[in-house]
Structure formats: C-alpha cells, structure tokens
PDB file of C-alpha atoms and ligand atoms in Angstrom:
ATOM      1  CA  MET A1147     166.406  59.114  25.588  1.00 88.00           C
ATOM      2  CA  ASN A1148     165.483  62.476  26.786  1.00 96.00           C
ATOM      3  CA  VAL A1149     166.625  62.539  30.484  1.00 98.00           C
ATOM      4  CA  PRO A1150     165.024  65.105  32.826  1.00 98.00           C
ATOM      5  CA  ASN A1151     166.494  67.958  34.163  1.00 98.00           C
ATOM      6  CA  HIS A1152     165.005  67.449  37.412  1.00 98.00           C
ATOM      7  CA  ILE A1153     163.656  64.477  39.246  1.00 98.00           C
ATOM      8  CA  ALA A1154     162.026  64.411  42.602  1.00 99.00           C
ATOM      9  CA  ILE A1155     161.513  61.223  44.707  1.00 99.00           C
ATOM     10  CA  ILE A1156     159.543  59.947  47.398  1.00 99.00           C
ATOM     11  CA  LEU A1157     161.697  57.185  48.636  1.00 98.00           C
ATOM     12  CA  ASP A1158     159.004  55.109  50.284  1.00 98.00           C
ATOM     13  CA  GLY A1159     158.781  51.693  51.720  1.00 98.00           C
ATOM     14  CA  ASN A1160     161.921  50.851  53.748  1.00 98.00           C
ATOM     15  CA  GLY A1161     159.560  49.881  56.343  1.00 98.00           C
ATOM     16  CA  ARG A1162     157.354  47.327  54.294  1.00 98.00           C
ATOM     17  CA  TRP A1163     160.700  46.084  52.715  1.00 98.00           C
ATOM     18  CA  ALA A1164     162.128  45.175  55.595  1.00 98.00           C
ATOM     19  CA  LYS A1165     159.261  43.755  57.422  1.00 98.00           C
ATOM     20  CA  ALA A1166     159.131  41.155  54.538  1.00 98.00           C
ATOM     21  CA  LYS A1167     162.422  40.129  55.090  1.00 98.00           C
ATOM     22  CA  GLY A1168     161.592  39.405  58.908  1.00 98.00           C
ATOM     23  CA  MET A1169     163.890  42.396  59.700  1.00 98.00           C
ATOM     24  CA  PRO A1170     162.821  45.542  62.055  1.00 98.00           C
ATOM     25  CA  ARG A1171     162.314  49.058  60.180  1.00 98.00           C
ATOM     26  CA  SER A1172     165.259  50.333  61.248  1.00 98.00           C
ATOM     27  CA  TYR A1173     167.219  47.757  58.604  1.00 98.00           C
ATOM     28  CA  GLY A1174     165.048  49.107  55.896  1.00 98.00           C
ATOM     29  CA  HIS A1175     166.007  52.738  56.469  1.00 98.00           C
ATOM     30  CA  VAL A1176     169.887  51.660  56.987  1.00 98.00           C
ATOM     31  CA  LYS A1177     169.479  50.093  53.591  1.00 98.00           C
ATOM     32  CA  GLY A1178     167.582  52.640  52.110  1.00 98.00           C
ATOM     33  CA  CYS A1179     170.009  55.342  52.990  1.00 98.00           C
ATOM     34  CA  ALA A1180     172.617  53.218  51.269  1.00 98.00           C
ATOM     35  CA  ASN A1181     170.766  53.253  47.958  1.00 98.00           C
ATOM     36  CA  LEU A1182     169.949  57.355  48.416  1.00 97.00           C
ATOM     37  CA  GLU A1183     174.263  57.304  47.825  1.00 95.00           C
ATOM     38  CA  THR A1184     173.916  54.987  44.907  1.00 96.00           C
ATOM     39  CA  ILE A1185     170.998  56.670  43.274  1.00 97.00           C
ATOM     40  CA  CYS A1186     172.731  60.127  43.292  1.00 97.00           C
ATOM     41  CA  ASP A1187     176.112  58.193  41.225  1.00 97.00           C
ATOM     42  CA  ASP A1188     172.981  57.195  39.137  1.00 98.00           C
ATOM     43  CA  MET A1189     171.535  60.912  38.375  1.00 98.00           C
ATOM     44  CA  LYS A1190     175.320  61.579  37.719  1.00 97.00           C
ATOM     45  CA  GLU A1191     176.087  59.704  35.306  1.00 97.00           C
ATOM     46  CA  LEU A1192     172.793  59.687  33.579  1.00 98.00           C
ATOM     47  CA  GLY A1193     173.213  63.689  33.514  1.00 98.00           C
ATOM     48  CA  VAL A1194     170.273  64.626  35.113  1.00 98.00           C
ATOM     49  CA  LYS A1195     171.133  68.174  36.775  1.00 98.00           C
ATOM     50  CA  TYR A1196     168.822  68.411  39.803  1.00 98.00           C
ATOM     51  CA  LEU A1197     167.537  65.646  41.913  1.00 98.00           C
ATOM     52  CA  THR A1198     165.268  65.980  45.319  1.00 99.00           C
ATOM     53  CA  VAL A1199     164.322  63.475  47.758  1.00 98.00           C
ATOM     54  CA  TYR A1200     162.281  63.081  50.385  1.00 98.00           C
ATOM     55  CA  ALA A1201     163.703  62.136  53.315  1.00 98.00           C
ATOM     56  CA  PHE A1202     161.511  62.987  56.628  1.00 98.00           C
ATOM     57  CA  SER A1203     158.132  64.616  56.260  1.00 98.00           C
ATOM     58  CA  THR A1204     156.511  67.187  58.843  1.00 98.00           C
ATOM     59  CA  GLU A1205     154.565  64.573  59.723  1.00 98.00           C
ATOM     60  CA  ASN A1206     156.859  61.688  60.392  1.00 98.00           C
ATOM     61  CA  TRP A1207     157.455  62.942  63.730  1.00 98.00           C
ATOM     62  CA  LYS A1208     154.096  60.864  64.344  1.00 98.00           C
ATOM     63  CA  ARG A1209     156.234  57.698  64.468  1.00 98.00           C
ATOM     64  CA  SER A1210     157.674  55.684  67.184  1.00 98.00           C
ATOM     65  CA  ARG A1211     160.257  57.646  69.722  1.00 98.00           C
ATOM     66  CA  GLU A1212     162.479  54.733  68.436  1.00 98.00           C
ATOM     67  CA  GLU A1213     161.801  54.977  64.870  1.00 98.00           C
ATOM     68  CA  VAL A1214     162.677  58.629  65.074  1.00 98.00           C
ATOM     69  CA  GLU A1215     165.609  58.449  67.009  1.00 98.00           C
ATOM     70  CA  GLY A1216     167.049  55.976  64.358  1.00 98.00           C
ATOM     71  CA  LEU A1217     166.257  57.990  61.846  1.00 98.00           C
ATOM     72  CA  MET A1218     168.263  61.033  63.411  1.00 98.00           C
ATOM     73  CA  LYS A1219     171.265  58.528  64.035  1.00 98.00           C
ATOM     74  CA  LEU A1220     171.311  57.476  60.297  1.00 98.00           C
ATOM     75  CA  PHE A1221     170.994  61.498  59.212  1.00 98.00           C
ATOM     76  CA  ARG A1222     174.166  62.324  61.344  1.00 98.00           C
ATOM     77  CA  SER A1223     175.984  59.718  59.709  1.00 98.00           C
ATOM     78  CA  TYR A1224     174.696  60.058  56.107  1.00 98.00           C
ATOM     79  CA  LEU A1225     175.231  63.953  56.522  1.00 98.00           C
ATOM     80  CA  LYS A1226     178.800  63.122  57.045  1.00 98.00           C
ATOM     81  CA  LYS A1227     179.240  60.815  54.594  1.00 97.00           C
ATOM     82  CA  CYS A1228     177.864  63.183  52.024  1.00 98.00           C
ATOM     83  CA  LEU A1229     180.509  65.318  52.196  1.00 98.00           C
ATOM     84  CA  LYS A1230     182.716  62.673  50.303  1.00 97.00           C
ATOM     85  CA  ILE A1231     179.549  61.815  47.664  1.00 97.00           C
ATOM     86  CA  ALA A1232     179.024  65.583  47.264  1.00 98.00           C
ATOM     87  CA  GLU A1233     183.027  65.741  45.854  1.00 98.00           C
ATOM     88  CA  ARG A1234     182.927  62.694  44.155  1.00 96.00           C
ATOM     89  CA  ASN A1235     179.872  63.515  41.934  1.00 96.00           C
ATOM     90  CA  GLN A1236     180.825  67.553  42.181  1.00 98.00           C
ATOM     91  CA  MET A1237     177.313  67.997  43.892  1.00 98.00           C
ATOM     92  CA  ARG A1238     175.969  71.045  44.987  1.00 98.00           C
ATOM     93  CA  VAL A1239     173.799  69.645  48.195  1.00 98.00           C
ATOM     94  CA  LYS A1240     171.028  71.988  49.938  1.00 98.00           C
ATOM     95  CA  VAL A1241     168.298  70.854  52.734  1.00 98.00           C
ATOM     96  CA  ILE A1242     164.756  72.259  51.837  1.00 98.00           C
ATOM     97  CA  GLY A1243     162.097  71.677  55.188  1.00 98.00           C
ATOM     98  CA  ASP A1244     162.565  73.702  58.574  1.00 98.00           C
ATOM     99  CA  ILE A1245     165.601  72.303  59.851  1.00 98.00           C
ATOM    100  CA  SER A1246     165.033  74.271  62.993  1.00 98.00           C
ATOM    101  CA  ALA A1247     163.375  71.351  64.827  1.00 98.00           C
ATOM    102  CA  PHE A1248     166.631  68.808  64.982  1.00 98.00           C
ATOM    103  CA  ASP A1249     169.073  68.949  67.111  1.00 98.00           C
ATOM    104  CA  GLU A1250     171.778  71.546  66.953  1.00 98.00           C
ATOM    105  CA  ASP A1251     174.662  69.145  65.817  1.00 98.00           C
ATOM    106  CA  ILE A1252     172.905  68.097  62.861  1.00 98.00           C
ATOM    107  CA  GLN A1253     171.520  71.538  62.078  1.00 98.00           C
ATOM    108  CA  ARG A1254     175.169  72.217  61.994  1.00 98.00           C
ATOM    109  CA  LYS A1255     176.236  69.203  59.504  1.00 98.00           C
ATOM    110  CA  VAL A1256     173.616  70.771  57.355  1.00 98.00           C
ATOM    111  CA  ILE A1257     175.158  73.989  56.893  1.00 98.00           C
ATOM    112  CA  GLU A1258     178.328  72.578  56.585  1.00 98.00           C
ATOM    113  CA  LEU A1259     177.630  70.017  54.163  1.00 98.00           C
ATOM    114  CA  GLU A1260     175.509  73.021  52.046  1.00 98.00           C
ATOM    115  CA  GLU A1261     179.025  75.481  52.435  1.00 98.00           C
ATOM    116  CA  PHE A1262     181.037  72.643  51.368  1.00 98.00           C
ATOM    117  CA  SER A1263     179.305  72.057  48.262  1.00 98.00           C
ATOM    118  CA  LYS A1264     177.907  75.544  47.724  1.00 98.00           C
ATOM    119  CA  ASP A1265     180.352  75.595  44.595  1.00 98.00           C
ATOM    120  CA  PHE A1266     179.725  72.290  42.676  1.00 98.00           C
ATOM    121  CA  THR A1267     177.569  72.123  39.776  1.00 98.00           C
ATOM    122  CA  GLU A1268     177.396  69.029  38.481  1.00 98.00           C
ATOM    123  CA  LEU A1269     174.347  67.985  40.142  1.00 98.00           C
ATOM    124  CA  HIS A1270     171.753  70.173  42.302  1.00 98.00           C
ATOM    125  CA  PHE A1271     171.236  67.387  45.095  1.00 98.00           C
ATOM    126  CA  GLN A1272     167.995  68.803  47.620  1.00 98.00           C
ATOM    127  CA  ILE A1273     167.753  66.665  50.648  1.00 98.00           C
ATOM    128  CA  ALA A1274     163.589  67.290  52.404  1.00 99.00           C
ATOM    129  CA  LEU A1275     164.070  67.037  56.086  1.00 98.00           C
ATOM    130  CA  ASN A1276     161.345  68.037  58.051  1.00 98.00           C
ATOM    131  CA  TYR A1277     159.995  69.072  54.887  1.00 99.00           C
ATOM    132  CA  GLY A1278     155.988  69.548  54.282  1.00 98.00           C
ATOM    133  CA  ALA A1279     154.617  71.581  51.537  1.00 99.00           C
ATOM    134  CA  ARG A1280     152.208  73.108  53.363  1.00 98.00           C
ATOM    135  CA  ASP A1281     154.669  74.263  56.327  1.00 98.00           C
ATOM    136  CA  GLU A1282     156.962  75.426  53.633  1.00 99.00           C
ATOM    137  CA  ILE A1283     153.994  77.806  51.974  1.00 98.00           C
ATOM    138  CA  VAL A1284     153.506  79.112  55.844  1.00 98.00           C
ATOM    139  CA  ARG A1285     156.835  79.549  56.168  1.00 98.00           C
ATOM    140  CA  GLY A1286     157.305  81.568  53.053  1.00 98.00           C
ATOM    141  CA  MET A1287     154.295  83.383  53.417  1.00 98.00           C
ATOM    142  CA  ARG A1288     155.179  84.680  56.810  1.00 98.00           C
ATOM    143  CA  ARG A1289     158.508  85.984  55.348  1.00 98.00           C
ATOM    144  CA  LEU A1290     156.343  87.490  52.243  1.00 98.00           C
ATOM    145  CA  ALA A1291     153.848  89.233  54.609  1.00 98.00           C
ATOM    146  CA  ARG A1292     156.641  90.482  57.089  1.00 98.00           C
ATOM    147  CA  ASP A1293     158.342  92.140  53.840  1.00 98.00           C
ATOM    148  CA  ALA A1294     154.717  93.760  53.372  1.00 98.00           C
ATOM    149  CA  VAL A1295     154.824  95.471  56.355  1.00 98.00           C
ATOM    150  CA  ASP A1296     157.953  96.503  56.374  1.00 98.00           C
ATOM    151  CA  GLY A1297     157.356  98.064  52.571  1.00 98.00           C
ATOM    152  CA  LYS A1298     159.584  96.042  50.867  1.00 98.00           C
ATOM    153  CA  VAL A1299     156.474  94.183  48.733  1.00 98.00           C
ATOM    154  CA  LYS A1300     153.848  95.812  47.113  1.00 98.00           C
ATOM    155  CA  PRO A1301     150.542  93.705  47.345  1.00 97.00           C
ATOM    156  CA  GLU A1302     150.259  94.256  43.344  1.00 98.00           C
ATOM    157  CA  GLU A1303     153.911  92.746  42.902  1.00 98.00           C
ATOM    158  CA  ILE A1304     153.213  89.823  43.992  1.00 98.00           C
ATOM    159  CA  ASP A1305     153.004  87.393  41.511  1.00 98.00           C
ATOM    160  CA  GLU A1306     153.922  83.550  40.622  1.00 98.00           C
ATOM    161  CA  ALA A1307     157.252  84.155  40.397  1.00 98.00           C
ATOM    162  CA  MET A1308     157.636  86.104  43.654  1.00 98.00           C
ATOM    163  CA  ILE A1309     155.607  83.349  45.732  1.00 98.00           C
ATOM    164  CA  GLY A1310     158.483  80.957  43.787  1.00 98.00           C
ATOM    165  CA  SER A1311     161.402  82.719  45.340  1.00 98.00           C
ATOM    166  CA  TYR A1312     159.705  83.007  49.216  1.00 98.00           C
ATOM    167  CA  LEU A1313     159.907  78.974  49.136  1.00 99.00           C
ATOM    168  CA  ASP A1314     162.758  76.749  50.187  1.00 99.00           C
ATOM    169  CA  THR A1315     163.100  75.913  46.626  1.00 98.00           C
ATOM    170  CA  ALA A1316     163.930  79.156  45.585  1.00 98.00           C
ATOM    171  CA  GLY A1317     166.451  79.450  42.499  1.00 98.00           C
ATOM    172  CA  ILE A1318     165.678  75.806  41.523  1.00 98.00           C
ATOM    173  CA  PRO A1319     163.623  74.582  38.412  1.00 98.00           C
ATOM    174  CA  ASP A1320     160.330  72.895  38.967  1.00 98.00           C
ATOM    175  CA  PRO A1321     160.736  68.967  38.898  1.00 98.00           C
ATOM    176  CA  ASP A1322     159.942  67.187  35.490  1.00 98.00           C
ATOM    177  CA  LEU A1323     159.214  63.625  36.867  1.00 98.00           C
ATOM    178  CA  MET A1324     158.469  62.650  40.343  1.00 98.00           C
ATOM    179  CA  ILE A1325     159.214  58.843  41.278  1.00 99.00           C
ATOM    180  CA  ARG A1326     157.273  57.426  44.015  1.00 99.00           C
ATOM    181  CA  THR A1327     158.442  53.964  44.916  1.00 98.00           C
ATOM    182  CA  SER A1328     156.440  51.181  46.815  1.00 98.00           C
ATOM    183  CA  GLY A1329     153.171  51.339  45.567  1.00 98.00           C
ATOM    184  CA  GLU A1330     151.373  54.393  47.594  1.00 98.00           C
ATOM    185  CA  LEU A1331     149.560  56.671  45.038  1.00 98.00           C
ATOM    186  CA  ARG A1332     149.704  60.053  46.961  1.00 98.00           C
ATOM    187  CA  LEU A1333     152.089  62.833  47.114  1.00 98.00           C
ATOM    188  CA  SER A1334     152.371  63.121  51.203  1.00 98.00           C
ATOM    189  CA  ASN A1335     152.419  66.762  51.097  1.00 98.00           C
ATOM    190  CA  TYR A1336     155.854  67.055  48.812  1.00 99.00           C
ATOM    191  CA  LEU A1337     156.258  69.926  46.424  1.00 99.00           C
ATOM    192  CA  LEU A1338     152.699  70.584  46.388  1.00 98.00           C
ATOM    193  CA  TRP A1339     153.997  74.049  44.248  1.00 98.00           C
ATOM    194  CA  GLN A1340     156.481  73.204  42.363  1.00 98.00           C
ATOM    195  CA  MET A1341     155.063  70.070  40.718  1.00 98.00           C
ATOM    196  CA  ALA A1342     151.818  71.723  39.179  1.00 98.00           C
ATOM    197  CA  TYR A1343     153.203  70.490  35.980  1.00 97.00           C
ATOM    198  CA  THR A1344     155.185  67.340  36.834  1.00 98.00           C
ATOM    199  CA  GLU A1345     154.883  63.949  35.313  1.00 98.00           C
ATOM    200  CA  PHE A1346     154.235  61.337  37.869  1.00 98.00           C
ATOM    201  CA  TYR A1347     155.724  57.694  37.815  1.00 98.00           C
ATOM    202  CA  PHE A1348     154.461  55.575  40.916  1.00 98.00           C
ATOM    203  CA  THR A1349     156.182  51.744  40.919  1.00 98.00           C
ATOM    204  CA  ASP A1350     155.272  49.066  43.430  1.00 98.00           C
ATOM    205  CA  VAL A1351     159.796  48.269  43.854  1.00 98.00           C
ATOM    206  CA  ALA A1352     160.286  49.615  47.444  1.00 98.00           C
ATOM    207  CA  TRP A1353     163.142  52.250  47.913  1.00 98.00           C
ATOM    208  CA  PRO A1354     165.734  49.741  48.947  1.00 98.00           C
ATOM    209  CA  ASP A1355     165.698  47.835  45.463  1.00 98.00           C
ATOM    210  CA  PHE A1356     165.038  50.654  43.621  1.00 98.00           C
ATOM    211  CA  ASN A1357     168.050  50.893  41.504  1.00 98.00           C
ATOM    212  CA  LYS A1358     169.312  52.221  38.283  1.00 98.00           C
ATOM    213  CA  ALA A1359     167.497  49.597  35.701  1.00 98.00           C
ATOM    214  CA  GLU A1360     164.167  51.026  37.417  1.00 98.00           C
ATOM    215  CA  LEU A1361     165.233  54.484  37.117  1.00 98.00           C
ATOM    216  CA  ILE A1362     166.206  54.300  33.508  1.00 98.00           C
ATOM    217  CA  LYS A1363     162.464  52.377  33.155  1.00 98.00           C
ATOM    218  CA  ALA A1364     160.918  55.456  35.143  1.00 98.00           C
ATOM    219  CA  ILE A1365     162.678  57.602  32.638  1.00 98.00           C
ATOM    220  CA  GLU A1366     161.586  55.661  29.594  1.00 98.00           C
ATOM    221  CA  LYS A1367     157.923  56.116  30.691  1.00 98.00           C
ATOM    222  CA  TYR A1368     158.518  59.512  31.151  1.00 98.00           C
ATOM    223  CA  ASN A1369     159.842  59.582  27.192  1.00 98.00           C
ATOM    224  CA  GLU A1370     156.332  58.449  26.472  1.00 97.00           C
ATOM    225  CA  ARG A1371     154.487  61.223  28.257  1.00 95.00           C
ATOM    226  CA  ASP A1372     152.786  63.896  26.174  1.00 93.00           C
ATOM    227  CA  ARG A1373     153.793  67.344  27.782  1.00 92.00           C
ATOM    228  CA  ARG A1374     151.610  70.139  27.091  1.00 92.00           C
ATOM    229  CA  TYR A1375     151.008  72.419  29.645  1.00 92.00           C
ATOM    230  CA  GLY A1376     147.616  73.418  28.733  1.00 94.00           C
ATOM    231  CA  GLY A1377     148.583  73.416  25.007  1.00 94.00           C
ATOM    232  CA  THR A1378     148.139  71.572  22.213  1.00 91.00           C
ATOM    233  CA  LYS A1379     150.339  68.242  20.879  1.00 78.00           C
ATOM    234  CA  GLU A1380     153.032  69.583  18.656  1.00 69.00           C
ATOM    235  CA  GLU A1381     152.321  67.995  15.271  1.00 65.00           C
TER     236      GLU A1381
HETATM  237  C1  IPE B2398     160.282  55.897  53.653  1.00 70.38           C
HETATM  238  O1  IPE B2398     159.669  54.443  53.878  1.00 70.38           O
HETATM  239  C2  IPE B2398     161.281  56.280  54.591  1.00 70.38           C
HETATM  240  C3  IPE B2398     160.617  57.374  55.448  1.00 70.38           C
HETATM  241  C4  IPE B2398     159.423  58.010  55.208  1.00 70.38           C
HETATM  242  C5  IPE B2398     161.410  57.860  56.560  1.00 70.38           C
HETATM  243  P1  IPE B2398     158.940  54.053  55.397  1.00 70.38           P
HETATM  244  O2  IPE B2398     159.538  54.617  56.699  1.00 70.38           O
HETATM  245  O3  IPE B2398     157.763  55.227  55.039  1.00 70.38           O
HETATM  246  O4  IPE B2398     158.542  52.688  54.925  1.00 70.38           O
HETATM  247  P2  IPE B2398     156.830  52.160  55.156  1.00 70.38           P
HETATM  248  O5  IPE B2398     156.331  52.988  53.798  1.00 70.38           O
HETATM  249  O6  IPE B2398     156.462  52.277  56.095  1.00 70.38           O
HETATM  250  O7  IPE B2398     157.146  50.942  54.566  1.00 70.38           O
HETATM  251  C1  IPE B2399     156.119  60.002  52.457  1.00 70.38           C
HETATM  252  O1  IPE B2399     156.436  58.847  52.965  1.00 70.38           O
HETATM  253  C2  IPE B2399     157.492  60.831  53.407  1.00 70.38           C
HETATM  254  C3  IPE B2399     158.534  60.531  53.313  1.00 70.38           C
HETATM  255  C4  IPE B2399     159.220  59.704  52.295  1.00 70.38           C
HETATM  256  C5  IPE B2399     159.997  60.997  53.785  1.00 70.38           C
HETATM  257  P1  IPE B2399     155.670  58.456  54.050  1.00 70.38           P
HETATM  258  O2  IPE B2399     155.771  56.983  54.286  1.00 70.38           O
HETATM  259  O3  IPE B2399     155.546  59.360  55.530  1.00 70.38           O
HETATM  260  O4  IPE B2399     153.908  59.154  53.873  1.00 70.38           O
HETATM  261  P2  IPE B2399     152.723  58.091  54.012  1.00 70.38           P
HETATM  262  O5  IPE B2399     152.279  58.450  55.761  1.00 70.38           O
HETATM  263  O6  IPE B2399     152.297  56.795  53.627  1.00 70.38           O
HETATM  264  O7  IPE B2399     151.539  59.458  53.486  1.00 70.38           O
HETATM  265 MG1   MG B2400     156.057  55.059  53.660  1.00 70.38          MG
END
C-alpha cells in the first residue's frame, strides 16, 4: 500500500452523530476531539508524514453562542493535551488560520504548543483554526502587496511558488488525499489553493466513528486512483 505523504481531513458530522444518539451537539464535539487524538497515533503508525485537519472554519462563528463557547472550551483543553500527544508521536504541531480572533489565552496555548513541538519531525500536524482558504489568500496577498510596495518583491517575480510561500501552509507540501467524513460533498472553504491536484475521498461515516480501519479504506481507494497531473497514463 502506497501511503499518501500528506492527508487533509474535513472532520465533519459531530453534531449529527450526537443528535442520532439523542445527545446534544456538544457531546459530538467532545467525541470528535477525542478521535483527533487517536487519528494522530494511527497516522504516525501508518507512516503518513503530514496531516492537516479542519477543526474550526471562518464561517463557524455563525453557530450559536453556546456551541462556539463549547468549542473554545474544548480547544483550550485539547491544546494542552496536545503537548503530550506531540511528544508521544514526535509530532510537530502548527496552527493554520487567523488565531488573532481567539481569546488571548488560546493564542498563547497555540504558540506554546508550536514552540514545544518545533523540533519534532516524525509527523507534521496542522490544525486549521479560524481557517478559511479565501481568508488565508486575502491575508497572504496583503502581505505580498506590502512587500511589493516596500520594494522587496517585483511583480514579474511573482510565481506560484512565491504565492504558496505567503500562505499559512508555507513549506508544507500539498495534500495528496483529502478525506471528508459524514456525507457532504463540498470543500467548505478548505485549502483551495493547495488542493489543485489532491485526490478526494468522501465517506458517510461521521467523524467520531472514523477509525483506523476507515482510514485504511480511504488509503486503499487512493491507491486505486490514477494520478496524472495533466499528463497521460504511464504504461
Ligand atoms: C464538525 O462537525 C466539527 C466542526 C465544524 C467544529 P459539525 O459540527 O459540523 O457536525 P454536523 O455537520 O453539524 O453534523
Ligand atoms: C467544515 O464543516 C468546517 C470544519 C469541519 C471545521 P462545516 O460543517 O462547518 O461545513 P458546512 O457548513 O457543512 O459547509
Ligand atoms: Mg458540519
């Protein structure tokens, strides 16, 4: 089995999963968060080098105050726990997205976790928090425009690699496989620039139920794909 170098996941379906059990949405988020710990161990075991998960989008602020507050509480405890998970898996953690919108203590926890894990190289784990691909492009292009105004960049020097270097994912290879759980067939503003040639895998399984067996199934499907990048099939 050829294991993808970089897997991106849209971890969706926590709310529906909980509702189906007669439980509040927050219960689904707690279980979904616990599953995030397990999946990091699984990725490490399978030899995946990069994992990027979508945990909170720029659009998710539209949810009820109660739900957003519950998620913030969960992020606080998860970011703390993640120090141990990072050490266990020798995993470097980075947060992508605009963290300036979060309370200061959350921002501090993010910086602490990134700093703590910066020399680990077994697994590169990106958590997308207050992330939206369009917002990422806007923020990056503002910085690029600033550098152009300051004379650091000439318009004719701008190429695809340079644009990539202004995004939150600078230095991280593009995803090979994108998995979305829980049945929705859309990107929801995730990694629009980075996923130009990524293979997509959609499953009806809800995020809290997505386990190692399901992950292997996704990787097996990925192995059946004929990746061409615009070329022709090799004989
Ligand atoms: C994904 O589950 C987690 C977040 C977006 C924070 P949802 O909360 O979107 O669950 P559904 O899609 O409503 O079931
Ligand atoms: C996408 O899921 C964002 C995250 C998983 C964090 P949503 O559940 O928010 O997306 P939509 O609203 O169904 O498009
Ligand atoms: Mg959803």
